[in-house]
Amino acid sequence: MTYDYDIEPQTAAGKVLWHFSMSLDGYVAGPNHEMDWLDAGIVARPGLVDEYVRTTGAVLGGRAGWDAMVGEARPYGGAWQGPIFVLTHHPEDATPAADVTFLSCDVAEAVRIAVKAADGKNVEVLSPTIGAQLLERGLIDEIDIHIAPVLLGHGRRLLDAPGIAPIRLHAAREGAPRAEVSVRYRPERP
C-alpha cells in the first residue's frame, strides 16, 4: 500500500496546535462527541500516532468533550501520557482523573498554562470551540487536519462560526502556500 502525503512530520516546537481527524464534510465528532466513526477501518499514515505522541507536551480540551470521553480515555489510545487541561465554567462538578486539571479561566490564560506545562513540546487543542476562540485571538500556531474518507452529515464541526470573515490559511509545506488541496474518494458500494 502506498501513501501520498504532502506535509512533513510534526515537530515538537512549542506550538499551539489545533489538531483533529475530520470527516470530508467538516465534522470532528458526532453529535454527542462520538468518535467511533474513526474506528471504521480508516488507515492513517504509518508512524502518525507515534509522531504526535513524541511531539505533544500537553493537551487542552473542553468540558463537553471531556464528559463524553471521561474515564480511562487518553489521547492516542493511551499511548500519550502527560498533562491534560480541561477548560470549564464549572470545575467543581467535573469528574477527576489522573493528570487532568480543570481550569476556569480565560482561554488565553488556559493556553499560557498548557504551554508552560508542555515544556517546549506542542500543546494540542482538542476542542472545536476552544480552537475557534484561540484562532480568533491569534493564538493558534498551526492547524493540523487529517481528512478521513467518511461523510458524517451531522455532528460537531471543526469551525462553526456563522458570520465571521474568512480566515486565510497558508499550507505548511513547500510550494504554493495558498494552493488548494485536492482529495478524491469514491463511495463504497454495499
mmCIF file of C-alpha atoms in Angstrom:
data_model
loop_
_atom_site.group_PDB
_atom_site.id
_atom_site.type_symbol
_atom_site.label_atom_id
_atom_site.label_comp_id
_atom_site.label_asym_id
_atom_site.label_seq_id
_atom_site.Cartn_x
_atom_site.Cartn_y
_atom_site.Cartn_z
ATOM 1 C CA MET A 1 0.000 0.000 0.000
ATOM 2 C CA THR A 2 1.394 3.424 -0.875
ATOM 3 C CA TYR A 3 0.606 6.714 0.804
ATOM 4 C CA ASP A 4 0.635 10.162 -0.748
ATOM 5 C CA TYR A 5 1.050 12.860 1.890
ATOM 6 C CA ASP A 6 2.167 16.372 1.201
ATOM 7 C CA ILE A 7 3.221 17.574 4.657
ATOM 8 C CA GLU A 8 6.328 16.975 6.697
ATOM 9 C CA PRO A 9 6.162 15.126 10.014
ATOM 10 C CA GLN A 10 5.076 17.142 13.044
ATOM 11 C CA THR A 11 7.858 18.602 15.176
ATOM 12 C CA ALA A 12 7.932 19.500 18.869
ATOM 13 C CA ALA A 13 8.471 23.239 18.649
ATOM 14 C CA GLY A 14 6.319 24.667 21.433
ATOM 15 C CA LYS A 15 3.417 25.255 19.044
ATOM 16 C CA VAL A 16 -0.244 25.625 19.897
ATOM 17 C CA LEU A 17 -1.625 23.052 17.523
ATOM 18 C CA TRP A 18 -5.323 22.686 16.669
ATOM 19 C CA HIS A 19 -5.315 19.019 15.754
ATOM 20 C CA PHE A 20 -8.151 16.812 14.554
ATOM 21 C CA SER A 21 -9.156 13.991 12.311
ATOM 22 C CA MET A 22 -12.077 15.356 10.347
ATOM 23 C CA SER A 23 -14.713 13.883 8.085
ATOM 24 C CA LEU A 24 -14.700 15.048 4.497
ATOM 25 C CA ASP A 25 -17.777 17.182 5.272
ATOM 26 C CA GLY A 26 -16.069 19.055 8.118
ATOM 27 C CA TYR A 27 -17.106 17.208 11.280
ATOM 28 C CA VAL A 28 -14.607 16.321 14.008
ATOM 29 C CA ALA A 29 -17.024 14.374 16.207
ATOM 30 C CA GLY A 30 -20.538 13.018 16.191
ATOM 31 C CA PRO A 31 -23.447 14.986 17.720
ATOM 32 C CA ASN A 32 -22.573 13.815 21.253
ATOM 33 C CA HIS A 33 -18.804 13.954 20.693
ATOM 34 C CA GLU A 34 -18.723 10.322 19.448
ATOM 35 C CA MET A 35 -15.505 9.280 17.776
ATOM 36 C CA ASP A 36 -16.465 5.730 16.787
ATOM 37 C CA TRP A 37 -16.588 6.776 13.120
ATOM 38 C CA LEU A 38 -12.771 6.814 13.181
ATOM 39 C CA ASP A 39 -12.644 3.103 14.009
ATOM 40 C CA ALA A 40 -14.208 2.019 10.723
ATOM 41 C CA GLY A 41 -11.021 0.768 9.072
ATOM 42 C CA ILE A 42 -9.601 4.244 8.427
ATOM 43 C CA VAL A 43 -5.877 3.984 7.749
ATOM 44 C CA ALA A 44 -3.514 6.728 8.935
ATOM 45 C CA ARG A 45 -0.056 7.403 7.579
ATOM 46 C CA PRO A 46 2.387 4.887 9.111
ATOM 47 C CA GLY A 47 4.012 6.338 12.231
ATOM 48 C CA LEU A 48 1.477 9.168 12.576
ATOM 49 C CA VAL A 49 0.378 8.325 16.115
ATOM 50 C CA ASP A 50 3.983 7.906 17.289
ATOM 51 C CA GLU A 51 4.797 11.285 15.735
ATOM 52 C CA TYR A 52 2.174 13.042 17.864
ATOM 53 C CA VAL A 53 2.961 11.021 20.978
ATOM 54 C CA ARG A 54 6.594 12.235 20.725
ATOM 55 C CA THR A 55 5.790 15.888 19.976
ATOM 56 C CA THR A 56 2.885 16.571 22.342
ATOM 57 C CA GLY A 57 3.658 18.034 25.750
ATOM 58 C CA ALA A 58 0.144 18.950 26.918
ATOM 59 C CA VAL A 59 -3.464 18.734 25.778
ATOM 60 C CA LEU A 60 -6.144 21.419 26.102
ATOM 61 C CA GLY A 61 -9.766 20.406 25.695
ATOM 62 C CA GLY A 62 -13.261 21.428 26.651
ATOM 63 C CA ARG A 63 -15.700 20.146 29.217
ATOM 64 C CA ALA A 64 -18.265 18.684 26.804
ATOM 65 C CA GLY A 65 -15.575 16.575 25.113
ATOM 66 C CA TRP A 66 -14.158 15.546 28.492
ATOM 67 C CA ASP A 67 -17.553 14.474 29.781
ATOM 68 C CA ALA A 68 -18.076 12.370 26.653
ATOM 69 C CA MET A 69 -14.635 10.724 26.986
ATOM 70 C CA VAL A 70 -14.306 10.576 30.791
ATOM 71 C CA GLY A 71 -12.739 7.553 32.405
ATOM 72 C CA GLU A 72 -9.578 5.888 31.264
ATOM 73 C CA ALA A 73 -9.700 7.515 27.807
ATOM 74 C CA ARG A 74 -6.451 9.218 26.893
ATOM 75 C CA PRO A 75 -5.223 10.711 23.630
ATOM 76 C CA TYR A 76 -3.852 8.256 21.091
ATOM 77 C CA GLY A 77 -5.418 5.256 22.757
ATOM 78 C CA GLY A 78 -3.411 5.811 25.918
ATOM 79 C CA ALA A 79 -0.040 5.870 24.139
ATOM 80 C CA TRP A 80 0.442 9.508 25.174
ATOM 81 C CA GLN A 81 0.837 10.410 28.824
ATOM 82 C CA GLY A 82 1.048 13.944 30.128
ATOM 83 C CA PRO A 83 -0.920 16.855 31.499
ATOM 84 C CA ILE A 84 -4.452 17.370 30.222
ATOM 85 C CA PHE A 85 -6.182 20.691 30.842
ATOM 86 C CA VAL A 86 -9.959 20.893 30.588
ATOM 87 C CA LEU A 87 -11.457 24.359 30.297
ATOM 88 C CA THR A 88 -14.820 24.554 32.069
ATOM 89 C CA HIS A 89 -17.175 27.051 33.689
ATOM 90 C CA HIS A 90 -17.928 24.503 36.431
ATOM 91 C CA PRO A 91 -14.797 22.684 37.622
ATOM 92 C CA GLU A 92 -16.458 21.818 40.923
ATOM 93 C CA ASP A 93 -18.646 19.108 39.391
ATOM 94 C CA ALA A 94 -16.124 17.702 36.899
ATOM 95 C CA THR A 95 -15.138 14.040 37.130
ATOM 96 C CA PRO A 96 -11.469 13.986 38.216
ATOM 97 C CA ALA A 97 -8.780 11.817 36.655
ATOM 98 C CA ALA A 98 -5.014 11.453 36.960
ATOM 99 C CA ASP A 99 -3.013 14.170 35.166
ATOM 100 C CA VAL A 100 -6.174 16.186 34.438
ATOM 101 C CA THR A 101 -6.513 19.774 35.639
ATOM 102 C CA PHE A 102 -9.818 21.600 35.326
ATOM 103 C CA LEU A 103 -9.399 25.273 34.527
ATOM 104 C CA SER A 104 -11.973 28.015 34.888
ATOM 105 C CA CYS A 105 -10.219 30.980 33.303
ATOM 106 C CA ASP A 106 -9.924 32.922 30.080
ATOM 107 C CA VAL A 107 -8.968 30.789 27.071
ATOM 108 C CA ALA A 108 -5.719 32.765 26.617
ATOM 109 C CA GLU A 109 -4.734 32.018 30.223
ATOM 110 C CA ALA A 110 -5.544 28.329 29.682
ATOM 111 C CA VAL A 111 -3.158 28.277 26.705
ATOM 112 C CA ARG A 112 -0.434 30.001 28.724
ATOM 113 C CA ILE A 113 -0.780 27.345 31.444
ATOM 114 C CA ALA A 114 -0.716 24.493 28.916
ATOM 115 C CA VAL A 115 2.289 25.915 27.032
ATOM 116 C CA LYS A 116 4.248 26.140 30.280
ATOM 117 C CA ALA A 117 3.322 22.556 31.193
ATOM 118 C CA ALA A 118 4.262 21.318 27.682
ATOM 119 C CA ASP A 119 7.877 22.321 28.419
ATOM 120 C CA GLY A 120 8.916 23.071 24.834
ATOM 121 C CA LYS A 121 6.727 20.461 23.176
ATOM 122 C CA ASN A 122 3.424 21.221 21.451
ATOM 123 C CA VAL A 123 0.072 21.898 23.052
ATOM 124 C CA GLU A 124 -2.671 20.024 21.231
ATOM 125 C CA VAL A 125 -6.025 21.766 21.276
ATOM 126 C CA LEU A 126 -8.657 19.032 21.036
ATOM 127 C CA SER A 127 -11.799 21.146 21.106
ATOM 128 C CA PRO A 128 -13.573 22.814 18.193
ATOM 129 C CA THR A 129 -14.970 25.635 20.339
ATOM 130 C CA ILE A 130 -11.718 26.366 22.181
ATOM 131 C CA GLY A 131 -9.778 26.147 18.926
ATOM 132 C CA ALA A 132 -12.149 28.650 17.301
ATOM 133 C CA GLN A 133 -11.705 31.076 20.203
ATOM 134 C CA LEU A 134 -7.920 30.747 20.054
ATOM 135 C CA LEU A 135 -7.934 31.171 16.273
ATOM 136 C CA GLU A 136 -9.979 34.356 16.621
ATOM 137 C CA ARG A 137 -7.436 35.702 19.133
ATOM 138 C CA GLY A 138 -4.426 34.771 17.008
ATOM 139 C CA LEU A 139 -3.228 32.113 19.453
ATOM 140 C CA ILE A 140 -3.171 29.080 17.118
ATOM 141 C CA ASP A 141 0.212 28.432 15.516
ATOM 142 C CA GLU A 142 -0.870 25.586 13.273
ATOM 143 C CA ILE A 143 -3.998 23.701 12.234
ATOM 144 C CA ASP A 144 -3.263 20.039 11.585
ATOM 145 C CA ILE A 145 -6.171 18.180 9.983
ATOM 146 C CA HIS A 146 -6.331 14.571 8.843
ATOM 147 C CA ILE A 147 -9.252 14.167 6.438
ATOM 148 C CA ALA A 148 -10.936 10.821 6.908
ATOM 149 C CA PRO A 149 -12.727 9.183 4.000
ATOM 150 C CA VAL A 150 -16.172 9.398 5.579
ATOM 151 C CA LEU A 151 -19.179 11.730 5.374
ATOM 152 C CA LEU A 152 -20.899 12.119 8.759
ATOM 153 C CA GLY A 153 -23.676 14.518 7.773
ATOM 154 C CA HIS A 154 -24.055 15.850 11.315
ATOM 155 C CA GLY A 155 -22.100 16.342 14.499
ATOM 156 C CA ARG A 156 -19.501 18.794 15.816
ATOM 157 C CA ARG A 157 -17.919 20.902 13.089
ATOM 158 C CA LEU A 158 -14.282 21.923 13.208
ATOM 159 C CA LEU A 159 -15.332 25.572 12.860
ATOM 160 C CA ASP A 160 -18.949 26.583 13.257
ATOM 161 C CA ALA A 161 -18.896 30.369 13.317
ATOM 162 C CA PRO A 162 -21.580 31.842 11.043
ATOM 163 C CA GLY A 163 -20.984 35.447 10.112
ATOM 164 C CA ILE A 164 -17.225 35.602 10.636
ATOM 165 C CA ALA A 165 -14.938 36.875 7.931
ATOM 166 C CA PRO A 166 -12.951 34.224 6.054
ATOM 167 C CA ILE A 167 -9.757 33.170 7.789
ATOM 168 C CA ARG A 168 -6.994 32.794 5.213
ATOM 169 C CA LEU A 169 -4.537 29.945 5.704
ATOM 170 C CA HIS A 170 -1.096 29.101 4.356
ATOM 171 C CA ALA A 171 -0.116 25.469 3.761
ATOM 172 C CA ALA A 172 2.728 24.177 5.914
ATOM 173 C CA ARG A 173 4.621 22.627 3.007
ATOM 174 C CA GLU A 174 6.912 23.518 0.141
ATOM 175 C CA GLY A 175 5.417 25.081 -2.946
ATOM 176 C CA ALA A 176 2.431 27.386 -3.237
ATOM 177 C CA PRO A 177 1.264 28.148 0.327
ATOM 178 C CA ARG A 178 -2.222 29.185 -0.860
ATOM 179 C CA ALA A 179 -2.804 26.225 -3.200
ATOM 180 C CA GLU A 180 -5.927 24.199 -2.645
ATOM 181 C CA VAL A 181 -5.589 20.558 -1.679
ATOM 182 C CA SER A 182 -7.290 18.042 -3.929
ATOM 183 C CA VAL A 183 -8.884 14.979 -2.391
ATOM 184 C CA ARG A 184 -10.606 12.271 -4.425
ATOM 185 C CA TYR A 185 -12.676 9.444 -2.960
ATOM 186 C CA ARG A 186 -15.243 7.026 -4.307
ATOM 187 C CA PRO A 187 -18.247 5.886 -2.256
ATOM 188 C CA GLU A 188 -18.064 2.284 -1.049
ATOM 189 C CA ARG A 189 -20.826 0.120 -2.513
ATOM 190 C CA PRO A 190 -22.582 -2.416 -0.251
#
